[in-house]
mmCIF file of C-alpha atoms in Angstrom:
data_model
loop_
_atom_site.group_PDB
_atom_site.id
_atom_site.type_symbol
_atom_site.label_atom_id
_atom_site.label_comp_id
_atom_site.label_asym_id
_atom_site.label_seq_id
_atom_site.Cartn_x
_atom_site.Cartn_y
_atom_site.Cartn_z
ATOM 1 C CA GLY A 1 -10.133 -14.000 5.863
ATOM 2 C CA ALA A 2 -12.806 -14.502 3.223
ATOM 3 C CA VAL A 3 -11.422 -17.715 1.714
ATOM 4 C CA VAL A 4 -13.481 -19.762 -0.727
ATOM 5 C CA SER A 5 -12.626 -23.338 -1.661
ATOM 6 C CA GLN A 6 -13.801 -25.459 -4.552
ATOM 7 C CA HIS A 7 -13.593 -29.210 -4.981
ATOM 8 C CA PRO A 8 -12.475 -30.868 -7.096
ATOM 9 C CA SER A 9 -9.995 -28.683 -8.875
ATOM 10 C CA ARG A 10 -9.999 -30.902 -11.916
ATOM 11 C CA VAL A 11 -12.321 -33.591 -13.062
ATOM 12 C CA ILE A 12 -12.465 -35.814 -16.156
ATOM 13 C CA CYS A 13 -15.624 -37.767 -16.797
ATOM 14 C CA LYS A 14 -17.368 -39.715 -19.560
ATOM 15 C CA SER A 15 -20.271 -38.394 -21.625
ATOM 16 C CA GLY A 16 -23.575 -39.075 -19.915
ATOM 17 C CA THR A 17 -22.291 -39.073 -16.350
ATOM 18 C CA SER A 18 -23.024 -36.445 -13.698
ATOM 19 C CA VAL A 19 -20.362 -34.364 -11.905
ATOM 20 C CA LYS A 20 -20.830 -32.444 -8.658
ATOM 21 C CA ILE A 21 -18.666 -29.481 -7.785
ATOM 22 C CA GLU A 22 -18.569 -28.042 -4.261
ATOM 23 C CA CYS A 23 -18.069 -24.533 -3.276
ATOM 24 C CA ARG A 24 -17.332 -23.656 0.348
ATOM 25 C CA SER A 25 -16.844 -20.385 2.206
ATOM 26 C CA LEU A 26 -14.294 -21.334 4.861
ATOM 27 C CA ASP A 27 -14.306 -18.450 7.264
ATOM 28 C CA PHE A 28 -17.465 -16.541 6.640
ATOM 29 C CA GLN A 29 -21.118 -17.126 6.078
ATOM 30 C CA ALA A 30 -22.060 -16.551 2.425
ATOM 31 C CA THR A 31 -25.543 -15.229 2.003
ATOM 32 C CA THR A 32 -25.196 -15.410 -1.694
ATOM 33 C CA MET A 33 -23.092 -17.737 -3.935
ATOM 34 C CA PHE A 34 -22.521 -17.313 -7.643
ATOM 35 C CA TRP A 35 -21.583 -19.862 -10.291
ATOM 36 C CA TYR A 36 -19.658 -18.802 -13.343
ATOM 37 C CA ARG A 37 -18.367 -20.487 -16.447
ATOM 38 C CA GLN A 38 -15.496 -19.376 -18.418
ATOM 39 C CA PHE A 39 -14.365 -20.431 -21.904
ATOM 40 C CA PRO A 40 -10.803 -20.158 -22.988
ATOM 41 C CA LYS A 41 -9.730 -16.487 -23.459
ATOM 42 C CA LYS A 42 -13.226 -15.296 -22.608
ATOM 43 C CA SER A 43 -14.569 -13.432 -19.637
ATOM 44 C CA LEU A 44 -16.668 -14.962 -16.853
ATOM 45 C CA MET A 45 -20.264 -15.834 -17.723
ATOM 46 C CA LEU A 46 -22.696 -15.838 -14.799
ATOM 47 C CA MET A 47 -24.700 -18.983 -14.795
ATOM 48 C CA ALA A 48 -26.769 -18.608 -11.633
ATOM 49 C CA THR A 49 -27.111 -16.837 -8.281
ATOM 50 C CA SER A 50 -28.049 -18.792 -5.245
ATOM 51 C CA ASN A 51 -29.232 -17.624 -1.847
ATOM 52 C CA GLU A 52 -29.093 -19.990 1.141
ATOM 53 C CA GLY A 53 -32.290 -21.955 1.514
ATOM 54 C CA SER A 54 -33.953 -20.830 -1.650
ATOM 55 C CA LYS A 55 -33.977 -21.821 -5.328
ATOM 56 C CA ALA A 56 -31.176 -20.532 -7.526
ATOM 57 C CA THR A 57 -31.816 -17.796 -10.054
ATOM 58 C CA TYR A 58 -30.541 -18.825 -13.478
ATOM 59 C CA GLU A 59 -29.382 -16.558 -16.203
ATOM 60 C CA GLN A 60 -31.027 -16.611 -19.543
ATOM 61 C CA GLY A 61 -29.867 -19.496 -21.667
ATOM 62 C CA VAL A 62 -28.666 -21.638 -18.749
ATOM 63 C CA GLU A 63 -30.585 -24.891 -18.423
ATOM 64 C CA LYS A 64 -31.595 -25.307 -14.794
ATOM 65 C CA ASP A 65 -32.327 -29.043 -15.254
ATOM 66 C CA LYS A 66 -28.798 -29.555 -16.550
ATOM 67 C CA PHE A 67 -26.888 -27.421 -14.060
ATOM 68 C CA LEU A 68 -28.449 -28.241 -10.725
ATOM 69 C CA ILE A 69 -27.525 -25.848 -7.949
ATOM 70 C CA ASN A 70 -28.049 -26.428 -4.320
ATOM 71 C CA HIS A 71 -27.283 -23.931 -1.539
ATOM 72 C CA ALA A 72 -28.216 -25.877 1.559
ATOM 73 C CA SER A 73 -26.168 -23.888 4.060
ATOM 74 C CA LEU A 74 -24.483 -20.554 4.558
ATOM 75 C CA THR A 75 -21.080 -22.160 3.789
ATOM 76 C CA LEU A 76 -21.802 -24.599 1.039
ATOM 77 C CA SER A 77 -23.258 -24.582 -2.526
ATOM 78 C CA THR A 78 -23.010 -27.333 -5.052
ATOM 79 C CA LEU A 79 -23.257 -27.337 -8.874
ATOM 80 C CA THR A 80 -24.186 -30.686 -10.486
ATOM 81 C CA VAL A 81 -23.645 -31.001 -14.173
ATOM 82 C CA THR A 82 -26.065 -33.711 -15.167
ATOM 83 C CA SER A 83 -25.651 -35.976 -18.221
ATOM 84 C CA ALA A 84 -22.488 -34.223 -19.157
ATOM 85 C CA HIS A 85 -21.467 -33.766 -22.778
ATOM 86 C CA PRO A 86 -18.151 -32.661 -24.296
ATOM 87 C CA GLU A 87 -19.589 -29.157 -24.886
ATOM 88 C CA ASP A 88 -19.939 -28.862 -21.080
ATOM 89 C CA SER A 89 -16.151 -28.960 -20.775
ATOM 90 C CA SER A 90 -15.177 -25.674 -19.292
ATOM 91 C CA PHE A 91 -13.641 -23.878 -16.249
ATOM 92 C CA TYR A 92 -16.315 -23.454 -13.589
ATOM 93 C CA ILE A 93 -15.775 -20.842 -10.906
ATOM 94 C CA CYS A 94 -17.825 -20.076 -7.815
ATOM 95 C CA SER A 95 -17.881 -16.987 -5.764
ATOM 96 C CA ALA A 96 -19.354 -16.062 -2.446
ATOM 97 C CA ALA A 97 -20.598 -12.807 -0.987
ATOM 98 C CA GLY A 98 -21.707 -11.728 2.424
ATOM 99 C CA VAL A 99 -18.599 -10.412 4.071
ATOM 100 C CA ASN A 100 -19.011 -6.681 3.610
ATOM 101 C CA SER A 101 -21.636 -4.084 2.898
ATOM 102 C CA TYR A 102 -20.679 -3.659 -0.802
ATOM 103 C CA ASN A 103 -21.275 -7.311 -1.482
ATOM 104 C CA GLU A 104 -17.742 -8.073 -2.671
ATOM 105 C CA GLN A 105 -17.438 -11.475 -4.243
ATOM 106 C CA PHE A 106 -14.653 -13.767 -3.229
ATOM 107 C CA PHE A 107 -13.710 -16.364 -5.707
ATOM 108 C CA GLY A 108 -12.916 -20.087 -5.389
ATOM 109 C CA PRO A 109 -9.902 -21.370 -7.293
ATOM 110 C CA GLY A 110 -12.095 -22.896 -10.021
ATOM 111 C CA THR A 111 -12.755 -26.397 -11.359
ATOM 112 C CA ARG A 112 -11.568 -27.606 -14.720
ATOM 113 C CA LEU A 113 -14.156 -30.016 -16.111
ATOM 114 C CA THR A 114 -13.287 -32.186 -19.136
ATOM 115 C CA VAL A 115 -15.972 -34.419 -20.556
ATOM 116 C CA LEU A 116 -14.750 -37.152 -22.867
ATOM 117 C CA GLY B 1 -28.181 -2.731 -22.582
ATOM 118 C CA GLN B 2 -25.308 -3.199 -20.200
ATOM 119 C CA ASN B 3 -21.851 -2.869 -21.611
ATOM 120 C CA ILE B 4 -18.300 -2.890 -20.227
ATOM 121 C CA ASP B 5 -15.494 -1.992 -22.667
ATOM 122 C CA GLN B 6 -11.795 -2.506 -22.153
ATOM 123 C CA PRO B 7 -8.926 -3.081 -24.594
ATOM 124 C CA THR B 8 -8.349 -6.692 -25.624
ATOM 125 C CA GLU B 9 -4.580 -6.646 -25.238
ATOM 126 C CA MET B 10 -1.785 -4.380 -24.118
ATOM 127 C CA THR B 11 1.979 -4.716 -24.126
ATOM 128 C CA ALA B 12 4.340 -2.958 -21.793
ATOM 129 C CA THR B 13 7.997 -3.238 -20.693
ATOM 130 C CA GLU B 14 9.238 -4.389 -17.332
ATOM 131 C CA GLY B 15 9.672 -1.538 -14.947
ATOM 132 C CA ALA B 16 7.397 0.766 -16.847
ATOM 133 C CA ILE B 17 3.899 2.042 -16.092
ATOM 134 C CA VAL B 18 0.713 0.923 -17.800
ATOM 135 C CA GLN B 19 -2.888 2.285 -17.651
ATOM 136 C CA ILE B 20 -5.759 -0.086 -18.458
ATOM 137 C CA ASN B 21 -9.038 1.743 -19.231
ATOM 138 C CA CYS B 22 -12.524 0.601 -18.705
ATOM 139 C CA THR B 23 -15.741 2.331 -19.769
ATOM 140 C CA TYR B 24 -19.157 1.145 -18.739
ATOM 141 C CA GLN B 25 -22.889 1.572 -19.278
ATOM 142 C CA THR B 26 -24.957 -0.270 -16.712
ATOM 143 C CA SER B 27 -28.386 -0.186 -15.154
ATOM 144 C CA GLY B 28 -27.364 1.305 -11.872
ATOM 145 C CA PHE B 29 -23.998 1.463 -10.218
ATOM 146 C CA ASN B 30 -22.915 0.073 -6.870
ATOM 147 C CA GLY B 31 -19.196 0.003 -7.405
ATOM 148 C CA LEU B 32 -16.431 -1.070 -9.798
ATOM 149 C CA PHE B 33 -14.033 -3.910 -9.237
ATOM 150 C CA TRP B 34 -10.674 -4.732 -10.870
ATOM 151 C CA TYR B 35 -9.524 -8.308 -10.823
ATOM 152 C CA GLN B 36 -6.326 -9.967 -11.980
ATOM 153 C CA GLN B 37 -6.568 -13.400 -13.562
ATOM 154 C CA HIS B 38 -3.639 -15.597 -14.557
ATOM 155 C CA ALA B 39 -4.219 -18.254 -17.173
ATOM 156 C CA GLY B 40 -6.056 -21.275 -15.725
ATOM 157 C CA GLU B 41 -6.702 -19.577 -12.408
ATOM 158 C CA ALA B 42 -9.672 -17.874 -10.840
ATOM 159 C CA PRO B 43 -9.765 -14.037 -10.578
ATOM 160 C CA THR B 44 -8.078 -12.360 -7.628
ATOM 161 C CA PHE B 45 -9.287 -9.057 -6.201
ATOM 162 C CA LEU B 46 -7.260 -5.966 -6.899
ATOM 163 C CA SER B 47 -9.431 -2.938 -6.148
ATOM 164 C CA TYR B 48 -12.881 -1.510 -5.479
ATOM 165 C CA ASN B 49 -14.083 2.049 -6.301
ATOM 166 C CA VAL B 50 -17.499 3.379 -5.483
ATOM 167 C CA LEU B 51 -16.684 7.049 -5.101
ATOM 168 C CA ASP B 52 -14.927 9.308 -7.691
ATOM 169 C CA GLY B 53 -11.166 9.536 -7.343
ATOM 170 C CA LEU B 54 -8.049 7.578 -7.100
ATOM 171 C CA GLU B 55 -7.454 4.582 -4.789
ATOM 172 C CA GLU B 56 -3.869 3.610 -4.372
ATOM 173 C CA LYS B 57 -2.713 0.257 -3.131
ATOM 174 C CA GLY B 58 1.068 -0.351 -3.488
ATOM 175 C CA ARG B 59 2.048 -0.565 -7.131
ATOM 176 C CA PHE B 60 -1.522 -0.676 -8.295
ATOM 177 C CA SER B 61 -3.990 2.297 -8.339
ATOM 178 C CA SER B 62 -7.555 2.538 -9.571
ATOM 179 C CA PHE B 63 -9.463 5.559 -10.669
ATOM 180 C CA LEU B 64 -13.154 6.155 -11.083
ATOM 181 C CA SER B 65 -15.279 8.891 -12.670
ATOM 182 C CA ARG B 66 -18.994 7.990 -12.307
ATOM 183 C CA SER B 67 -20.176 10.957 -14.414
ATOM 184 C CA LYS B 68 -18.041 9.685 -17.328
ATOM 185 C CA GLY B 69 -18.693 5.978 -16.727
ATOM 186 C CA TYR B 70 -14.884 5.460 -16.756
ATOM 187 C CA SER B 71 -12.236 3.778 -14.716
ATOM 188 C CA TYR B 72 -8.665 2.929 -15.120
ATOM 189 C CA LEU B 73 -6.180 0.581 -13.443
ATOM 190 C CA LEU B 74 -2.651 1.902 -13.212
ATOM 191 C CA LEU B 75 0.197 -0.553 -12.689
ATOM 192 C CA LYS B 76 3.637 0.847 -11.813
ATOM 193 C CA GLU B 77 7.076 -0.659 -11.752
ATOM 194 C CA LEU B 78 5.841 -3.515 -13.823
ATOM 195 C CA GLN B 79 7.109 -6.978 -13.101
ATOM 196 C CA MET B 80 7.082 -10.043 -15.264
ATOM 197 C CA LYS B 81 4.518 -11.680 -12.868
ATOM 198 C CA ASP B 82 2.074 -8.844 -13.767
ATOM 199 C CA SER B 83 1.510 -10.604 -17.109
ATOM 200 C CA ALA B 84 -2.124 -11.610 -16.765
ATOM 201 C CA SER B 85 -5.619 -10.624 -17.774
ATOM 202 C CA TYR B 86 -7.173 -7.713 -15.982
ATOM 203 C CA LEU B 87 -10.945 -7.766 -15.646
ATOM 204 C CA CYS B 88 -13.090 -4.737 -14.988
ATOM 205 C CA ALA B 89 -16.530 -5.520 -13.368
ATOM 206 C CA VAL B 90 -19.337 -3.196 -12.372
ATOM 207 C CA GLN B 91 -21.827 -3.925 -9.721
ATOM 208 C CA ASP B 92 -25.321 -2.998 -11.057
ATOM 209 C CA SER B 93 -28.412 -1.934 -9.084
ATOM 210 C CA ASN B 94 -29.039 -5.557 -8.144
ATOM 211 C CA TYR B 95 -25.475 -5.997 -6.891
ATOM 212 C CA GLN B 96 -24.740 -8.312 -9.723
ATOM 213 C CA LEU B 97 -21.304 -8.063 -11.398
ATOM 214 C CA ILE B 98 -21.267 -7.162 -15.079
ATOM 215 C CA TRP B 99 -17.937 -8.252 -16.461
ATOM 216 C CA GLY B 100 -15.712 -6.793 -19.104
ATOM 217 C CA ALA B 101 -14.015 -9.261 -21.440
ATOM 218 C CA GLY B 102 -10.662 -8.542 -19.835
ATOM 219 C CA THR B 103 -7.447 -6.976 -20.983
ATOM 220 C CA LYS B 104 -4.534 -9.276 -21.548
ATOM 221 C CA LEU B 105 -1.354 -7.571 -20.449
ATOM 222 C CA ILE B 106 1.917 -8.784 -21.866
ATOM 223 C CA ILE B 107 5.052 -7.681 -20.151
ATOM 224 C CA LYS B 108 8.290 -7.698 -22.111
ATOM 225 C CA PRO B 109 11.797 -7.667 -20.523
#
């Protein structure tokens, strides 16, 4: 149980385009979903926390107009990278919580974004 | 501020035992997690400690001392597939995870 999927696993896009990444909790209802970004050989950097039906809470330094997060249901959250630039190239990972009382986060497999 | 410290890299031999330490200073404490991450993949859950003591799960064990702000992950009977980064993460008073930078474990035959 507690499986989280992400789609797509890899995406290559041109500068200026927008890319949407989906995160789904397959067998549980996720009250909270988290979006992380990871640079090579670095730890995870929390970008934002989203609760179903409400606006996402962004971490300091993360542009909310550039990284649009929608958490429309208890099983789906989306991250849209708008007007992507090469510096947005990174590994984006989502996680979902809501299974147990200690709020364990279950991670999706990640999405490798490359912006040309 | 909030801080998680763990060694950057460790090397061990196949079949041996290795202990990866993690010290933390956070605003509140609601548990400590250890994750394993292979290159290019998302982290996978290894262990969770919220009370002091040792939690054993197969070849992996995790220890916590809340008074010392200290945890370790113990890996026994090391296998080549254990070569990965090991991330220590503390859940703060808001149940957010504060991440360490990870320890890259290199296993040699």
